[in-house]
Short mmCIF file of C-alpha atoms in Angstrom, two decimals:
data_model
loop_
_atom_site.label_atom_id
_atom_site.label_comp_id
_atom_site.label_asym_id
_atom_site.label_seq_id
_atom_site.Cartn_x
_atom_site.Cartn_y
_atom_site.Cartn_z
CA MET A 1 18.73 48.94 56.77
CA ARG A 2 19.98 47.95 53.39
CA GLY A 3 16.98 46.96 52.33
CA ASP A 4 16.12 43.53 52.42
CA ILE A 5 13.36 41.61 49.95
CA SER A 6 12.29 39.78 53.46
CA SER A 7 11.26 43.63 54.04
CA VAL A 8 9.27 44.26 51.86
CA PRO A 9 5.15 44.05 51.83
CA GLU A 10 3.88 40.57 50.72
CA GLY A 11 2.70 40.74 47.51
CA GLU A 12 4.82 44.26 46.41
CA ARG A 13 8.35 44.27 44.33
CA PHE A 14 11.28 46.72 45.02
CA ASP A 15 10.28 49.71 44.54
CA LEU A 16 13.74 52.53 43.54
CA ALA A 17 13.15 55.57 45.60
CA ARG A 18 14.03 52.63 48.59
CA ALA A 19 17.62 52.28 46.69
CA ARG A 20 19.62 56.67 48.04
CA PRO A 21 21.77 57.12 49.77
CA GLY A 22 23.54 55.60 52.73
CA THR A 23 20.72 52.51 51.98
CA PRO A 24 22.32 51.55 48.62
CA ALA A 25 20.26 48.83 47.03
CA ILE A 26 21.77 45.65 45.17
CA MET A 27 21.39 45.18 41.63
CA ALA A 28 22.75 41.11 40.06
CA VAL A 29 23.97 40.92 36.96
CA ILE A 30 22.01 38.27 35.04
CA ASN A 31 23.81 37.19 31.34
CA ARG A 32 21.72 35.59 29.19
CA THR A 33 24.69 35.86 26.73
CA THR A 34 28.08 33.02 25.48
CA ASP A 35 30.67 35.32 25.20
CA SER A 36 29.77 37.84 28.50
CA PHE A 37 33.60 38.98 29.53
CA TYR A 38 32.69 37.19 32.49
CA GLU A 39 30.53 34.87 33.72
CA SER A 40 27.06 33.49 31.75
CA ALA A 41 23.97 32.67 32.01
CA ALA A 42 23.53 30.32 28.83
CA THR A 43 19.56 28.38 29.54
CA LEU A 44 16.88 29.56 30.75
CA ASP A 45 17.03 26.39 33.33
CA GLU A 46 20.71 28.81 34.42
CA ALA A 47 19.61 32.47 34.58
CA ILE A 48 16.36 30.63 37.26
CA THR A 49 19.21 29.53 39.28
CA ALA A 50 21.32 32.54 39.21
CA VAL A 51 18.21 35.20 40.07
CA GLU A 52 17.66 32.07 42.86
CA ALA A 53 21.14 32.22 44.35
CA ALA A 54 22.12 36.35 43.79
CA ALA A 55 18.10 36.90 45.27
CA SER A 56 19.26 34.68 48.96
CA ALA A 57 22.09 36.32 48.88
CA GLY A 58 20.72 39.72 49.15
CA ALA A 59 19.72 41.10 45.35
CA GLN A 60 16.85 43.47 45.04
CA ILE A 61 17.56 44.14 41.43
CA VAL A 62 18.04 41.41 39.17
CA ASP A 63 19.85 42.80 35.51
CA ILE A 64 18.61 40.50 33.23
CA GLY A 65 20.66 41.34 29.47
CA GLY A 66 20.81 38.98 26.38
CA VAL A 67 24.21 41.49 24.30
CA ARG A 68 27.49 41.58 25.65
CA ALA A 69 28.81 45.34 25.54
CA GLY A 70 31.88 44.41 23.45
CA ARG A 71 32.10 43.50 19.92
CA GLY A 72 30.12 40.28 18.79
CA ARG A 73 28.31 38.85 16.29
CA GLU A 74 25.20 40.54 15.52
CA ILE A 75 22.00 40.04 18.22
CA SER A 76 18.43 40.75 16.15
CA VAL A 77 16.06 42.23 17.93
CA ALA A 78 14.19 39.23 17.82
CA GLU A 79 17.26 37.41 19.53
CA GLU A 80 18.05 39.54 21.93
CA ILE A 81 13.67 39.58 23.28
CA ASP A 82 14.23 35.39 22.75
CA ARG A 83 17.06 35.40 25.50
CA VAL A 84 15.61 37.77 28.09
CA CYS A 85 12.24 37.55 28.72
CA PRO A 86 11.72 34.02 28.67
CA THR A 87 13.77 35.07 32.11
CA ILE A 88 11.89 38.05 32.69
CA GLU A 89 8.44 36.20 33.33
CA ALA A 90 10.16 32.98 34.83
CA VAL A 91 11.59 36.01 37.24
CA ALA A 92 8.49 37.37 37.47
CA ARG A 93 6.68 34.62 38.22
CA SER A 94 9.49 32.90 41.24
CA HIS A 95 10.10 36.15 41.93
CA PRO A 96 7.91 38.60 42.69
CA HIS A 97 9.80 41.21 45.23
CA VAL A 98 12.65 41.40 43.62
CA LEU A 99 12.67 43.98 40.49
CA ILE A 100 14.18 43.56 37.20
CA SER A 101 15.81 45.21 35.21
CA VAL A 102 16.81 44.35 31.00
CA ASP A 103 19.56 45.25 30.16
CA THR A 104 19.26 46.92 26.58
CA TRP A 105 19.48 50.57 24.12
CA ARG A 106 16.91 49.16 22.34
CA HIS A 107 12.78 50.52 22.16
CA GLU A 108 11.47 46.99 20.50
CA VAL A 109 13.55 45.62 22.98
CA ALA A 110 13.14 47.10 26.51
CA GLU A 111 9.16 47.26 25.42
CA ALA A 112 8.74 42.96 25.58
CA ALA A 113 10.33 43.21 28.69
CA TRP A 114 8.27 45.61 29.73
CA ARG A 115 5.34 42.85 29.21
CA ALA A 116 7.29 41.01 29.80
CA GLY A 117 7.75 41.39 33.65
CA ALA A 118 10.24 44.22 34.11
CA GLY A 119 10.22 47.73 35.60
CA LEU A 120 13.47 49.32 35.19
CA LEU A 121 15.08 49.69 31.47
CA ASN A 122 18.59 50.29 32.09
CA ASP A 123 20.16 51.07 29.22
CA THR A 124 23.38 50.93 28.93
CA TRP A 125 24.39 52.87 25.51
CA ALA A 126 23.98 56.59 26.94
CA GLY A 127 20.45 57.44 24.44
CA ILE A 128 21.59 55.91 21.55
CA ASP A 129 18.24 54.65 21.10
CA PRO A 130 15.75 57.96 22.03
CA LYS A 131 12.43 55.84 21.84
CA LEU A 132 13.51 53.99 24.58
CA ALA A 133 12.97 56.88 27.21
CA GLU A 134 9.51 56.74 25.54
CA VAL A 135 8.88 53.08 26.96
CA ALA A 136 9.43 54.13 30.47
CA ALA A 137 7.01 56.76 29.99
CA ARG A 138 4.41 55.08 28.75
CA HIS A 139 4.26 52.28 31.20
CA ASP A 140 5.68 54.31 34.55
CA VAL A 141 9.10 52.33 34.73
CA GLY A 142 12.52 53.50 35.82
CA ILE A 143 15.09 54.01 33.52
CA VAL A 144 19.19 54.58 34.12
CA CYS A 145 20.49 57.00 31.70
CA SER A 146 23.75 56.37 31.59
CA HIS A 147 28.22 57.91 29.69
CA THR A 148 29.60 56.32 26.94
CA GLY A 149 32.04 59.50 25.76
CA GLY A 150 29.55 59.12 22.35
CA LEU A 151 30.66 55.42 21.65
CA ASP A 152 27.69 53.38 18.88
CA PRO A 153 26.70 50.25 20.65
CA ARG A 154 29.70 46.90 20.55
CA THR A 155 31.69 48.98 19.62
CA ASP A 156 35.24 48.83 21.88
CA ALA A 157 34.89 49.92 25.38
CA HIS A 158 38.09 50.96 26.13
CA ARG A 159 37.87 54.11 23.14
CA ASN A 160 37.82 57.57 24.36
CA ARG A 161 37.60 61.59 23.57
CA TYR A 162 39.20 62.49 25.91
CA GLY A 163 43.36 62.62 26.70
CA LEU A 164 44.87 60.71 28.94
CA LYS A 165 44.35 62.12 32.17
CA ALA A 166 42.24 64.82 31.34
CA GLY A 167 39.85 66.54 34.45
CA ASP A 168 37.64 66.77 32.54
CA VAL A 169 36.50 63.45 32.19
CA VAL A 170 33.94 63.71 35.16
CA ASP A 171 32.79 67.52 33.84
CA SER A 172 31.39 66.35 30.47
CA THR A 173 30.09 62.73 31.73
CA LEU A 174 28.21 64.57 34.97
CA ALA A 175 26.34 66.73 31.41
CA GLY A 176 25.73 63.92 29.91
CA VAL A 177 23.74 61.89 32.05
CA ILE A 178 22.11 65.34 32.88
CA ASP A 179 21.09 65.73 29.05
CA LEU A 180 19.88 63.23 29.18
CA ALA A 181 17.97 62.59 32.60
CA GLU A 182 16.72 65.83 31.07
CA ALA A 183 15.54 63.97 28.07
CA ALA A 184 13.69 61.36 29.77
CA ARG A 185 11.89 64.56 32.23
CA ALA A 186 10.47 65.98 28.66
CA ALA A 187 10.03 62.80 27.96
CA GLY A 188 7.69 62.21 30.49
CA VAL A 189 9.00 60.05 33.40
CA ARG A 190 9.25 60.33 36.46
CA GLU A 191 12.00 62.48 38.45
CA ASP A 192 12.38 59.49 40.49
CA ARG A 193 12.02 57.03 38.53
CA ILE A 194 14.75 58.35 36.92
CA ILE A 195 19.12 56.57 37.83
CA ILE A 196 22.40 58.23 36.73
CA ASP A 197 24.89 55.85 35.91
CA PRO A 198 28.69 57.14 35.23
CA THR A 199 29.75 54.00 33.62
CA PRO A 200 33.31 53.97 34.23
CA ASP A 201 35.08 51.83 31.06
CA PHE A 202 32.57 52.59 29.04
CA GLY A 203 34.25 55.74 26.55
CA LYS A 204 37.11 55.72 29.64
CA ASN A 205 40.50 54.80 30.58
CA THR A 206 41.44 53.93 33.86
CA TYR A 207 42.92 56.96 34.77
CA HIS A 208 39.20 58.96 33.22
CA SER A 209 37.41 55.60 35.35
CA LEU A 210 39.18 56.57 38.53
CA ARG A 211 38.80 60.46 38.21
CA LEU A 212 34.40 58.89 38.11
CA LEU A 213 34.64 57.40 40.71
CA ARG A 214 37.19 60.09 43.66
CA GLU A 215 34.71 62.63 42.02
CA LEU A 216 31.53 60.09 42.76
CA ASP A 217 29.71 62.93 45.42
CA ARG A 218 29.55 65.35 42.33
CA PHE A 219 27.29 62.64 41.04
CA ALA A 220 24.73 62.38 44.39
CA ALA A 221 24.99 65.58 44.88
CA THR A 222 22.51 66.22 41.76
CA GLY A 223 19.92 64.59 43.95
CA TYR A 224 19.71 61.59 41.18
CA PRO A 225 20.04 58.37 42.41
CA VAL A 226 23.36 56.97 41.16
CA LEU A 227 24.02 53.56 39.56
CA LEU A 228 27.51 52.43 39.80
CA ALA A 229 28.63 49.15 37.94
CA ILE A 230 32.14 48.22 37.89
CA SER A 231 31.93 44.81 38.95
CA ARG A 232 35.30 43.29 38.03
CA LYS A 233 35.90 45.86 34.93
CA ASP A 234 38.92 45.97 33.37
CA PHE A 235 39.85 49.28 35.77
CA VAL A 236 39.96 47.34 38.03
CA GLY A 237 42.57 45.23 36.97
CA GLU A 238 45.02 47.47 35.73
CA ALA A 239 44.61 49.50 38.77
CA ILE A 240 46.61 46.49 40.88
CA GLY A 241 48.21 45.20 37.45
CA GLU A 242 48.17 43.38 34.40
CA VAL A 243 44.70 41.12 36.43
CA ALA A 244 42.23 39.18 34.81
CA PRO A 245 38.26 39.19 35.33
CA SER A 246 37.95 36.24 37.86
CA ASP A 247 40.89 38.31 39.99
CA ARG A 248 38.86 41.18 40.53
CA LEU A 249 36.98 40.46 43.04
CA TYR A 250 38.74 42.42 45.81
CA GLY A 251 40.00 45.49 44.24
CA THR A 252 36.07 45.32 43.05
CA ILE A 253 34.82 44.92 46.83
CA ALA A 254 37.61 47.86 47.96
CA ALA A 255 36.21 50.00 44.57
CA THR A 256 32.15 49.40 46.30
CA ALA A 257 32.89 50.32 48.92
CA LEU A 258 34.27 53.90 48.16
CA ALA A 259 31.72 54.43 45.94
CA VAL A 260 28.75 54.10 48.86
CA GLU A 261 30.53 55.93 51.19
CA LYS A 262 30.28 59.14 48.66
CA GLY A 263 27.00 58.46 48.06
CA ALA A 264 25.86 55.87 45.17
CA ALA A 265 22.80 54.49 45.69
CA MET A 266 22.19 51.00 43.23
CA ILE A 267 25.46 48.66 42.88
CA ARG A 268 25.34 46.50 40.11
CA THR A 269 27.62 43.10 40.64
CA HIS A 270 27.88 39.58 39.76
CA ASP A 271 28.95 39.32 43.55
CA VAL A 272 26.30 39.84 45.35
CA ARG A 273 26.93 37.66 48.97
CA ALA A 274 30.29 39.82 48.63
CA THR A 275 28.95 43.45 47.42
CA ALA A 276 25.51 42.77 50.60
CA ASP A 277 28.89 42.50 53.54
CA ALA A 278 31.67 45.97 52.25
CA ILE A 279 28.25 47.28 52.75
CA ASP A 280 27.20 46.69 55.24
CA VAL A 281 30.38 46.86 56.93
CA THR A 282 30.73 50.60 54.90
CA VAL A 283 27.68 51.73 56.26
CA ALA A 284 27.78 50.66 59.81
CA ILE A 285 31.30 53.16 60.36
CA THR A 286 29.14 55.96 58.22
CA GLY A 287 26.74 56.23 60.79
CA GLU A 288 24.02 55.51 58.08
CA ALA A 289 23.14 52.49 59.94
CA ALA A 290 22.97 50.56 62.74
CA PRO A 291 25.84 47.64 62.59
CA ARG A 292 23.50 44.17 62.56
CA HIS A 293 24.04 41.61 65.56
CA THR A 294 25.67 43.44 68.44
CA VAL A 295 26.58 40.56 71.43
CA ARG A 296 30.56 42.06 71.86
CA GLY A 297 31.14 42.39 74.29
CA LEU A 298 28.22 42.64 75.90
CA ARG A 299 28.29 38.82 77.70
#
């Protein structure tokens, strides 16, 4: 029921319309960087190996990025294209059923990524480059509308414009992603190609990120598919204690199960197999899907 690649008709790649509450899709993180906060695939061969493992474990989407979110040395447009596009081209050839996403805020990179085979633009910096939506419209591909609390790209993402425990973070975040979704539609992006992402940790402290998870059903109620990118993030570590990214898997899975129950349509993760198991159990409990194998008590 989760939308496994094996069930996609031959010759077709995963369609965004299949990612919805009750049947959430898994987006695997493939970082073509050398300085990501958790895992990097620094070479093309490493990236292809990571994609193979992710697809085998149940990922329907791979999100390929060439620039870390936080501070670091400047990466030019040309260097970002050189990092992501050969990987996209290789994945498009080797895994035609996988939907390829590019994690970028630059329209030049988005254009090159589309030519290489990308079908989704994951704009993690909240429309800082409005031409990105024009690329999505021109080529009829998906776009993720995120919320960063007004931060510029590569800013330390924990800085925020809210109070320590401000409840209006949910209202502000919801209004922000809806504004971007409407701007994307005005640019010509089809409504069924638009995804919203409340973007925990970006421009938010841990209290804010937890509040967003608590009220995630408000985002799902908009009718737009909700992407949740929480894999091993700081708010998970701080909820547990002073815990490094390498020790945040169990906490991430707990948050993932809650998010699926509240209507998330897409989960971005470093840990595909664990996420797939969490989704299967959650949707079996909620009744959105049947258990995959039921013989207990019947033999």
